[in-house]
XYZ file of C-alpha atoms in Angstrom:
591
model
C -19.614 -0.389 -22.617
C -21.299 1.782 -25.033
C -22.845 -1.171 -26.883
C -25.082 -2.312 -24.091
C -26.172 1.394 -22.969
C -27.344 1.991 -26.187
C -29.841 -0.850 -26.312
C -31.112 -0.130 -23.069
C -35.172 -0.157 -23.277
C -37.348 2.023 -21.531
C -40.962 3.469 -22.405
C -42.415 6.333 -20.132
C -46.239 6.579 -19.757
C -48.555 9.265 -18.225
C -51.465 8.478 -16.037
C -54.259 10.502 -15.052
C -56.860 9.389 -12.386
C -59.806 11.066 -11.114
C -61.335 10.949 -7.229
C -64.497 9.122 -6.664
C -64.447 10.564 -3.039
C -62.544 12.816 -0.687
C -59.128 11.288 -0.151
C -55.460 12.265 1.823
C -51.845 11.510 1.361
C -48.800 11.535 3.074
C -46.422 13.967 2.253
C -44.550 11.846 -0.254
C -47.191 9.833 -2.428
C -44.662 7.222 -4.171
C -45.756 4.937 -1.295
C -49.583 5.246 -2.154
C -48.862 4.742 -5.590
C -46.835 1.965 -5.309
C -49.577 0.045 -3.691
C -51.945 0.826 -6.095
C -49.732 -0.214 -9.207
C -48.497 -3.752 -6.989
C -52.570 -4.564 -7.018
C -52.863 -3.726 -10.661
C -50.450 -5.934 -11.740
C -50.799 -8.355 -9.065
C -46.800 -7.898 -8.282
C -45.291 -7.198 -4.711
C -42.848 -6.538 -4.358
C -42.602 -4.595 -7.740
C -39.064 -4.795 -9.263
C -36.630 -2.640 -10.611
C -38.623 -3.022 -14.287
C -41.055 -0.080 -12.779
C -40.344 3.395 -11.641
C -43.267 5.546 -10.491
C -43.212 9.507 -10.614
C -45.042 10.912 -7.909
C -45.414 14.550 -9.464
C -48.035 15.338 -7.285
C -46.130 14.894 -3.908
C -46.510 17.424 -1.430
C -50.277 18.261 -1.626
C -52.113 16.326 1.061
C -55.803 16.345 0.531
C -57.941 15.701 -2.516
C -61.825 16.408 -2.877
C -64.252 14.106 -5.150
C -63.905 15.247 -8.671
C -60.494 16.469 -8.740
C -58.163 15.066 -11.212
C -54.404 13.646 -10.418
C -51.295 12.993 -12.454
C -48.350 10.538 -12.498
C -46.148 8.653 -14.241
C -44.671 5.353 -14.949
C -41.295 4.380 -16.536
C -41.310 1.039 -17.476
C -37.654 -0.789 -17.892
C -38.408 -4.021 -18.929
C -39.188 -5.195 -23.056
C -42.176 -7.015 -22.299
C -45.277 -6.700 -24.212
C -47.467 -8.592 -21.945
C -46.426 -6.342 -18.957
C -47.313 -3.309 -20.608
C -50.680 -4.344 -21.860
C -51.647 -5.862 -18.361
C -50.421 -2.467 -16.997
C -52.892 -0.868 -19.549
C -55.795 -3.075 -19.157
C -55.685 -3.474 -15.368
C -55.400 0.325 -14.964
C -59.337 0.220 -16.527
C -60.317 -1.847 -14.245
C -58.607 -0.936 -10.678
C -58.895 -3.661 -7.985
C -60.751 -3.655 -4.542
C -58.637 -3.706 -1.297
C -59.570 -4.295 2.332
C -57.248 -1.794 3.425
C -59.272 1.748 3.578
C -55.946 4.231 2.806
C -55.508 2.354 -0.343
C -56.400 3.616 -4.075
C -59.229 0.954 -4.953
C -61.799 0.997 -7.070
C -64.337 3.033 -5.068
C -61.539 5.843 -4.530
C -60.422 6.691 -8.225
C -61.035 5.998 -11.815
C -58.770 5.916 -15.142
C -59.404 9.063 -16.801
C -56.485 8.477 -19.344
C -53.228 6.453 -19.824
C -51.028 7.701 -22.408
C -47.446 7.186 -23.756
C -45.383 9.790 -23.828
C -42.759 11.159 -26.179
C -39.180 10.082 -25.921
C -36.997 12.156 -23.530
C -34.017 14.305 -24.909
C -31.913 12.839 -22.011
C -28.805 12.610 -23.740
C -26.399 15.223 -22.532
C -23.682 17.623 -24.091
C -20.527 18.007 -22.349
C -20.021 21.290 -21.011
C -16.704 23.046 -21.790
C -15.829 23.661 -17.921
C -16.650 20.255 -17.198
C -19.232 21.328 -14.645
C -22.452 19.246 -13.994
C -25.228 20.075 -11.548
C -27.643 17.377 -10.701
C -30.851 18.528 -9.214
C -32.564 15.270 -7.193
C -36.274 15.751 -7.736
C -37.330 13.102 -5.568
C -35.212 11.260 -2.286
C -31.872 9.614 -3.158
C -31.479 6.560 -1.139
C -27.782 5.477 -1.997
C -25.586 3.386 0.477
C -22.297 4.534 1.475
C -19.166 2.052 1.006
C -18.953 -0.581 3.099
C -16.104 0.830 5.351
C -18.036 3.799 6.033
C -21.118 2.061 6.447
C -19.055 0.369 9.164
C -19.329 3.472 11.180
C -22.573 3.467 11.931
C -23.770 5.605 8.718
C -25.378 3.751 6.209
C -26.850 6.237 3.450
C -25.884 9.315 1.861
C -27.044 11.904 4.074
C -27.287 16.224 3.793
C -23.432 16.262 4.878
C -22.135 13.499 2.858
C -22.135 12.751 -0.910
C -19.483 10.525 -2.621
C -19.472 10.847 -6.403
C -17.474 8.187 -6.929
C -19.866 5.830 -5.190
C -22.618 7.544 -7.054
C -21.239 6.886 -10.532
C -20.066 3.374 -9.359
C -23.527 2.219 -8.071
C -25.346 4.072 -11.292
C -23.481 2.270 -13.364
C -24.457 -1.136 -11.898
C -27.984 -0.117 -11.994
C -27.725 -0.021 -15.586
C -25.596 -3.287 -16.035
C -28.587 -5.125 -13.701
C -31.320 -3.360 -16.223
C -29.169 -4.934 -18.989
C -29.704 -8.415 -17.600
C -33.161 -7.806 -16.719
C -33.747 -7.352 -20.750
C -31.045 -10.140 -21.896
C -28.674 -7.799 -23.382
C -25.231 -9.271 -24.067
C -22.290 -7.567 -23.018
C -18.848 -7.984 -21.586
C -18.674 -7.950 -17.733
C -15.320 -6.656 -17.312
C -15.756 -4.945 -14.242
C -16.524 -1.532 -13.888
C -14.388 1.267 -16.040
C -12.227 3.451 -14.449
C -14.582 6.013 -12.153
C -13.520 9.792 -12.702
C -12.386 11.762 -10.105
C -15.042 14.583 -9.181
C -14.744 17.772 -6.715
C -17.449 19.057 -5.246
C -17.992 22.656 -5.598
C -21.751 23.256 -4.193
C -24.133 21.290 -2.488
C -27.311 21.498 -0.388
C -29.514 18.673 0.656
C -32.295 18.078 2.787
C -33.402 14.810 4.419
C -36.743 13.956 3.600
C -39.056 11.028 5.276
C -41.306 8.712 3.463
C -43.998 6.786 5.961
C -43.934 3.302 4.723
C -46.674 0.854 6.619
C -45.033 1.162 9.951
C -41.447 2.144 9.026
C -40.268 4.938 7.362
C -37.847 5.254 4.184
C -35.789 8.520 3.746
C -33.191 10.258 1.458
C -32.023 13.333 0.568
C -33.604 15.644 -1.879
C -31.604 19.044 -3.639
C -28.691 19.932 -5.576
C -25.300 19.288 -6.168
C -22.661 21.348 -8.364
C -19.531 18.980 -9.188
C -16.272 19.279 -11.769
C -16.222 16.001 -13.102
C -14.178 14.862 -16.595
C -16.474 12.593 -18.224
C -15.638 10.546 -21.602
C -18.208 9.481 -23.862
C -19.145 6.248 -21.766
C -19.525 7.913 -18.428
C -21.432 10.999 -19.888
C -23.896 8.441 -20.808
C -24.296 6.613 -17.884
C -25.142 9.990 -16.175
C -27.433 10.732 -18.814
C -29.600 7.528 -18.489
C -29.573 7.885 -14.709
C -32.160 10.986 -15.335
C -34.422 7.972 -16.839
C -33.713 5.180 -14.554
C -33.100 6.981 -11.790
C -30.535 6.165 -8.764
C -29.861 4.336 -5.611
C -32.221 2.310 -3.772
C -36.335 2.119 -3.592
C -36.558 3.530 -7.339
C -39.946 1.567 -7.769
C -41.187 4.272 -4.976
C -39.768 6.766 -7.477
C -36.799 7.712 -5.186
C -33.758 8.763 -7.059
C -35.211 10.969 -10.045
C -32.521 13.760 -10.898
C -31.730 15.820 -14.002
C -28.422 17.249 -15.057
C -27.773 20.943 -15.828
C -31.471 21.462 -15.831
C -31.890 24.152 -18.039
C -29.631 22.879 -20.938
C -31.566 19.582 -20.920
C -34.956 19.112 -22.537
C -37.049 16.433 -20.443
C -40.573 15.818 -20.116
C -41.139 16.555 -16.570
C -44.734 15.532 -15.590
C -46.429 18.230 -13.572
C -49.109 18.012 -11.167
C -53.138 18.849 -12.561
C -53.171 21.930 -10.146
C -50.509 24.143 -8.475
C -50.576 24.594 -5.238
C -51.261 28.486 -5.715
C -54.037 27.488 -7.936
C -55.433 25.613 -5.043
C -54.722 28.515 -2.566
C -56.895 30.822 -4.999
C -60.335 29.034 -4.783
C -62.758 30.940 -3.598
C -63.779 29.122 -0.571
C -60.078 28.913 0.737
C -59.665 33.057 0.491
C -63.365 33.455 1.653
C -62.149 31.285 4.926
C -58.693 32.838 5.129
C -60.474 36.403 5.198
C -62.644 35.143 8.244
C -59.394 34.370 10.031
C -57.567 37.364 9.288
C -60.447 39.265 10.578
C -60.788 37.795 13.832
C -57.038 37.740 14.591
C -56.459 41.344 13.033
C -54.955 43.668 15.881
C -53.406 45.983 13.800
C -53.869 47.477 9.895
C -50.979 47.705 7.398
C -49.543 50.947 5.687
C -52.880 51.570 3.691
C -54.813 51.825 6.464
C -57.422 49.321 5.372
C -59.259 47.527 7.865
C -60.782 43.902 7.177
C -64.228 45.877 7.841
C -63.394 48.113 4.940
C -62.408 45.060 3.060
C -65.177 43.313 3.832
C -67.734 46.003 2.398
C -66.946 44.405 -1.085
C -65.913 41.239 -0.390
C -66.539 39.250 -3.006
C -65.173 42.060 -5.367
C -61.872 42.515 -3.531
C -61.039 38.543 -3.395
C -62.098 38.325 -7.082
C -59.590 40.987 -7.838
C -57.116 39.707 -5.574
C -56.907 36.337 -7.367
C -56.878 38.168 -10.822
C -53.861 40.125 -10.059
C -51.955 36.939 -8.993
C -52.841 34.681 -11.868
C -51.859 37.240 -14.403
C -48.794 37.856 -12.338
C -49.390 41.545 -11.758
C -49.685 41.039 -8.187
C -46.947 42.952 -5.857
C -47.306 42.966 -2.137
C -47.315 46.018 -0.226
C -44.741 47.286 2.333
C -45.155 46.141 5.864
C -45.758 48.707 8.298
C -43.096 49.010 11.318
C -44.065 48.790 14.583
C -42.732 48.359 18.517
C -44.569 46.697 21.127
C -43.564 46.778 24.772
C -43.658 43.486 25.997
C -42.268 44.084 29.569
C -40.205 46.887 31.543
C -37.299 47.705 29.320
C -38.056 44.459 26.956
C -39.264 45.224 23.381
C -40.379 43.526 20.405
C -40.897 44.794 16.433
C -43.781 43.661 14.597
C -43.913 44.364 10.628
C -47.548 43.992 9.528
C -48.996 43.455 6.018
C -51.767 45.044 4.406
C -54.994 43.046 4.988
C -55.229 42.213 1.443
C -51.923 40.853 1.607
C -52.407 38.703 4.861
C -55.577 37.445 3.251
C -53.533 35.886 0.635
C -50.578 34.920 3.004
C -53.457 33.040 5.238
C -54.559 31.425 1.687
C -51.207 30.154 0.861
C -50.441 29.252 4.413
C -53.723 26.867 4.491
C -52.651 25.242 1.588
C -48.770 25.092 2.300
C -49.706 24.009 6.108
C -50.728 20.678 5.610
C -47.949 19.733 3.351
C -44.741 20.944 5.810
C -46.925 19.749 9.101
C -46.225 16.127 7.363
C -42.583 16.889 6.920
C -42.061 18.392 10.526
C -41.119 16.379 13.341
C -43.527 16.006 16.068
C -41.453 17.564 18.741
C -42.464 20.904 17.054
C -45.555 22.440 18.593
C -46.185 25.996 17.301
C -48.497 27.001 14.642
C -49.356 23.534 13.823
C -53.016 22.324 13.514
C -54.353 20.013 16.406
C -51.037 21.222 18.318
C -50.677 23.819 21.155
C -48.579 25.050 24.184
C -50.820 22.647 26.016
C -49.566 20.044 23.428
C -45.736 21.189 24.333
C -46.608 20.960 28.361
C -48.152 17.211 28.200
C -44.864 16.034 26.119
C -42.658 17.425 28.705
C -44.748 15.741 31.796
C -44.690 12.690 29.625
C -40.642 12.768 29.304
C -40.410 13.743 32.857
C -42.393 10.218 33.673
C -40.204 8.166 31.964
C -37.318 9.462 33.705
C -35.874 12.797 31.746
C -35.541 14.781 34.661
C -32.380 16.972 33.477
C -33.222 19.830 31.597
C -31.211 22.117 28.761
C -32.867 25.266 28.328
C -32.271 27.660 25.927
C -33.372 30.045 22.976
C -32.279 30.814 19.256
C -30.764 34.502 19.158
C -33.224 36.887 17.906
C -34.465 34.394 15.123
C -37.388 36.253 13.089
C -34.460 39.073 12.715
C -31.959 36.533 11.492
C -33.058 33.906 9.277
C -30.727 33.564 6.090
C -32.334 34.207 2.964
C -30.403 32.568 0.930
C -30.722 29.570 3.150
C -34.428 29.623 3.246
C -34.906 30.213 -0.311
C -32.790 26.926 -0.979
C -35.485 25.132 1.027
C -38.270 26.895 -0.704
C -36.790 26.223 -4.211
C -36.497 22.537 -3.254
C -39.998 22.133 -2.445
C -41.743 24.397 -4.588
C -39.037 24.853 -7.386
C -41.830 24.319 -10.474
C -44.995 26.139 -8.162
C -45.776 29.723 -9.061
C -46.230 30.100 -5.105
C -42.229 29.964 -4.518
C -42.128 33.801 -5.892
C -45.079 34.631 -3.585
C -43.270 33.391 -0.533
C -39.942 35.266 -1.625
C -41.784 38.614 -2.409
C -43.442 38.354 1.415
C -40.166 37.232 2.963
C -37.959 40.218 1.654
C -40.903 42.950 1.657
C -39.640 46.738 3.082
C -40.605 47.935 6.039
C -42.444 51.439 6.272
C -41.387 52.957 9.894
C -42.330 56.688 10.343
C -42.404 57.876 7.132
C -39.083 55.807 6.370
C -38.526 53.177 3.988
C -36.304 50.280 5.421
C -34.814 47.764 3.162
C -34.436 44.390 5.213
C -31.422 42.267 4.839
C -32.730 38.957 6.481
C -35.305 37.338 8.421
C -39.024 36.613 8.345
C -41.585 39.422 8.945
C -42.772 39.202 12.468
C -46.596 39.998 11.976
C -46.590 38.457 8.742
C -49.168 35.240 8.411
C -46.621 33.322 6.355
C -43.868 33.676 8.711
C -45.318 31.231 11.534
C -44.939 28.579 8.769
C -41.579 28.990 7.641
C -40.102 29.172 10.886
C -41.030 25.262 11.149
C -39.954 24.709 7.534
C -36.295 26.410 8.634
C -35.773 24.777 11.605
C -37.270 21.003 10.760
C -33.568 20.097 10.136
C -32.466 21.346 13.518
C -35.335 19.256 14.973
C -34.452 16.045 13.103
C -30.818 16.267 13.816
C -31.580 16.888 17.492
C -33.432 13.424 18.199
C -31.569 10.789 19.948
C -31.880 9.231 23.431
C -33.251 12.656 24.828
C -36.175 14.842 24.081
C -36.110 17.926 22.204
C -39.180 19.948 22.589
C -39.656 23.217 20.351
C -42.073 26.071 20.529
C -41.539 28.598 18.056
C -37.730 29.455 18.025
C -37.943 28.419 22.124
C -36.802 25.039 22.867
C -35.886 22.712 25.563
C -34.123 19.444 25.711
C -34.690 17.072 28.254
C -32.106 14.650 29.299
C -31.650 11.914 31.921
C -28.550 13.164 33.543
C -26.642 16.257 33.788
C -23.496 15.335 31.690
C -25.645 14.657 28.794
C -27.196 17.852 29.431
C -23.743 19.495 28.891
C -22.952 17.160 25.908
C -26.182 18.219 23.931
C -25.290 21.834 24.479
C -22.374 21.338 22.139
C -24.546 19.496 19.618
C -27.090 22.462 19.574
C -24.476 24.937 18.991
C -23.119 22.803 15.798
C -27.027 22.235 14.598
C -27.365 26.077 14.916
C -24.756 27.013 13.183
C -25.530 25.144 10.220
C -28.364 27.413 9.848
C -26.315 30.662 10.542
C -28.174 30.763 13.988
C -26.764 31.446 17.521
C -27.992 30.364 20.813
C -29.107 32.872 23.279
C -26.473 32.519 25.851
C -28.097 34.721 28.458
C -30.848 32.344 28.437
C -28.957 29.168 28.353
C -29.510 27.100 31.532
C -28.977 23.403 32.635
C -30.661 22.272 35.831
C -33.096 19.486 37.278
C -36.278 19.049 36.356
C -37.476 19.873 40.110
C -35.293 23.014 40.494
C -37.723 24.975 38.316
C -37.841 26.113 34.838
C -40.096 28.139 32.242
C -41.315 26.726 29.180
C -43.471 27.788 26.954
C -46.060 29.853 28.734
C -45.528 27.651 32.148
C -43.444 27.727 35.098
C -42.828 24.233 36.341
C -41.774 23.246 39.366
C -41.420 19.797 40.706
C -44.931 18.364 39.759
C -46.720 21.856 39.865
C -46.949 23.778 36.708
C -48.124 27.531 36.699
C -49.607 29.553 33.107
C -47.983 32.696 32.920
C -49.354 35.941 31.622
C -47.809 38.700 29.415
C -48.908 41.685 28.590
C -48.134 44.152 25.544
C -48.498 47.616 24.368
C -48.088 49.807 21.208
C -44.894 52.366 21.483
C -45.312 55.428 19.624
C -41.877 56.572 17.546
C -40.763 58.993 20.155
C -41.354 56.125 22.854
C -39.003 53.847 20.756
C -36.234 56.417 20.765
C -36.202 56.295 24.266
C -35.880 52.758 24.670
C -33.187 52.498 21.794
C -30.361 51.072 24.117
C -32.364 47.897 24.475
C -33.491 47.710 20.493
C -33.295 44.019 19.565
C -29.705 43.179 17.934
C -30.076 42.709 13.940
C -33.949 43.573 13.579
C -34.852 45.667 11.065
C -35.361 48.643 13.555
C -31.381 48.996 13.865
C -31.347 50.136 10.306
C -33.581 53.283 11.402
C -31.747 56.411 12.186
C -33.482 57.020 15.768
C -32.557 60.444 15.912
C -34.230 61.391 12.757
C -37.237 59.947 13.703
C -37.311 62.295 16.580
C -36.619 65.056 14.358
C -39.773 64.408 12.547
C -41.943 63.384 15.421
C -40.682 67.218 17.064
C -41.956 68.890 13.598
C -45.076 67.361 13.351
C -45.747 67.837 17.041
C -45.350 71.598 16.689
C -47.722 71.311 13.565
C-alpha cells in the first residue's frame, strides 16, 4: 500500500479575486465557486481531480472593490489542465445566470502555487487522534444502515471503520486517475477505533433547487494505526473525505496543533468588517434609538454621542490592539405582571455598540443557517411573520396545537455547548473571543458582583443572535410532517391529529435534552386549534386572532426582596443574598 500512496500527485493554489460590483453569497461558498471553476475550465461536472477551499464561507455580502480568497487543489498530474486553469482565470467567462461569478462581477488579482503542506502525521504516544472537520463531511453509511432510512453520517452517528475504508477507496481512485500502478488486493485490515468525544452540527448547502448537507465539527478517537494507515489519515487532509469534495466538502485536520498546514484565510475577518466606521456608526444609531436603560458606568447614549467619532475610534482601536475588555452587566429586575418578574443584565453603551456592530455582521451569516420556522430577531421576519405561518398551516389542515415553552431558556444556556458551536463556526476569527467575553460577563447588582455560571445575558445586544444559533439544531430536528414555529424561546408545533401531537411531545423533550434544556411543563398544552391558544403575542380562537399587550415596570432592590418567592429558577438573581441587599437598602435609606 505504501508505494502508491507515496506517489500520489497534488498541487495547491491560492486565488485572489476583486469584486467589480456588490455581490451576495449563501452561507457556504463552495457552490458558487464550483460554478465559476466549471465555466472557467468548461467542465460540468467537475471531477475528483479538483478540490475547492472556500475559506471565506459564512460571509454573505461583498462590496465593489472588496477582495476575496479561495483555494484550489489539483489531484491530477496534467500540465495542460493546470495551464488552462491559470490562463482562463485571467479571462473569466460571461454567464446568463445573474448569481454567477462572471466577468462583470469579479476579476483575477493573482493565482499562485502554495508551498507544499506538511501533512504527514507523527504517531502520538497515546494513539489519540482528534479530527476537526473544517467543511461539511458528506459520507455514506454502510449499506445495512442505509436500508434503515439513514443514508449519511449525522451529528449522532460517526463510524470510524467506514470513514477509514471510504478514505482508502478515495486514495485508490486517485491512483487510477493518475495511472499509478498498485496491487488491488482489497482493503488492508482496518484498525478498530474507540470514539472518546465528538461534537458535530449539520450544515446545509443550497445548490440550485436542492440542498446538500453534511456534518461539521470535531471527533476524538483512540486508534492503533500502523505506518500505512497513518499515511492514509495524513493524506486525507489534502484530498478530503466523503462525497462532493469538488465543492470543498470533507476538509479536515488531525491533531491540528501538532500539524503544520497551509490554511487559507479570508481577506478580512468578521471582526475587521464589524469595526468598519460606517458599521459602528449605524450600530450606535440603533443603540441610541433602543436604549431603555444604561449600564453600570451610567453613560447615556447622548453622553457617548458628544464625541461620537472619537469614542468609536477609541473603541475600535482597543479591539484591534487586543486591549478591549467588556464591562460588567447592570443587573435589573422588571415586573411583567402581578407576581411575575424578569431579570435583565444590561451592558454599558460602548459594549452595546460593539455588540450590535458584531451582530449586524454575524446576523447575516447565522440567518442563512437558521431554519425558516424561526421568526424572532431576524431581518425581515417578525411576530406577524409567525402569525401568517400559523394561519397558513391551519388552512392546510394542521389543526392540533402542541403549545409549550423552554424552561428559563436565557438563564440555562450551557456555555460549553454554546462555545463549541462558536468555535466550530468562527474558530479562526478573533470575533470568537469577543463573543465569549460578552456571554460570560459578571453582573453588578445593588453593590454586589455576581459571577454567572451559564446562560445568555438578557438585555445584551448579542444574545438574540446566539439564541437562534443555539436552537438551530432543535429547529432542524423537529421538521417532519408537522409544523414547528418558534419565536425566541417559545414555540408551538402544529399537527394534523391529537395522536401526532402526543408523539411530538416526546420528540421535543428528547431534542431539548441534547441542548441541556427542559420544557416548561406548566405551559405545555395539547389542544384543538379552534379551542384557542396564545402565541406569539396573539390570542387565537377559531378564525379570530387578537393582539395581546403587556406592561412592565422596574423594581427597586427592596421590591425584588419582596418577590423573592417568585424569583426565577436558575437566574443570576438566585445567586444574590437578598437579605444582604435588604440590609444595604435600610442603611442607605437611613443616610
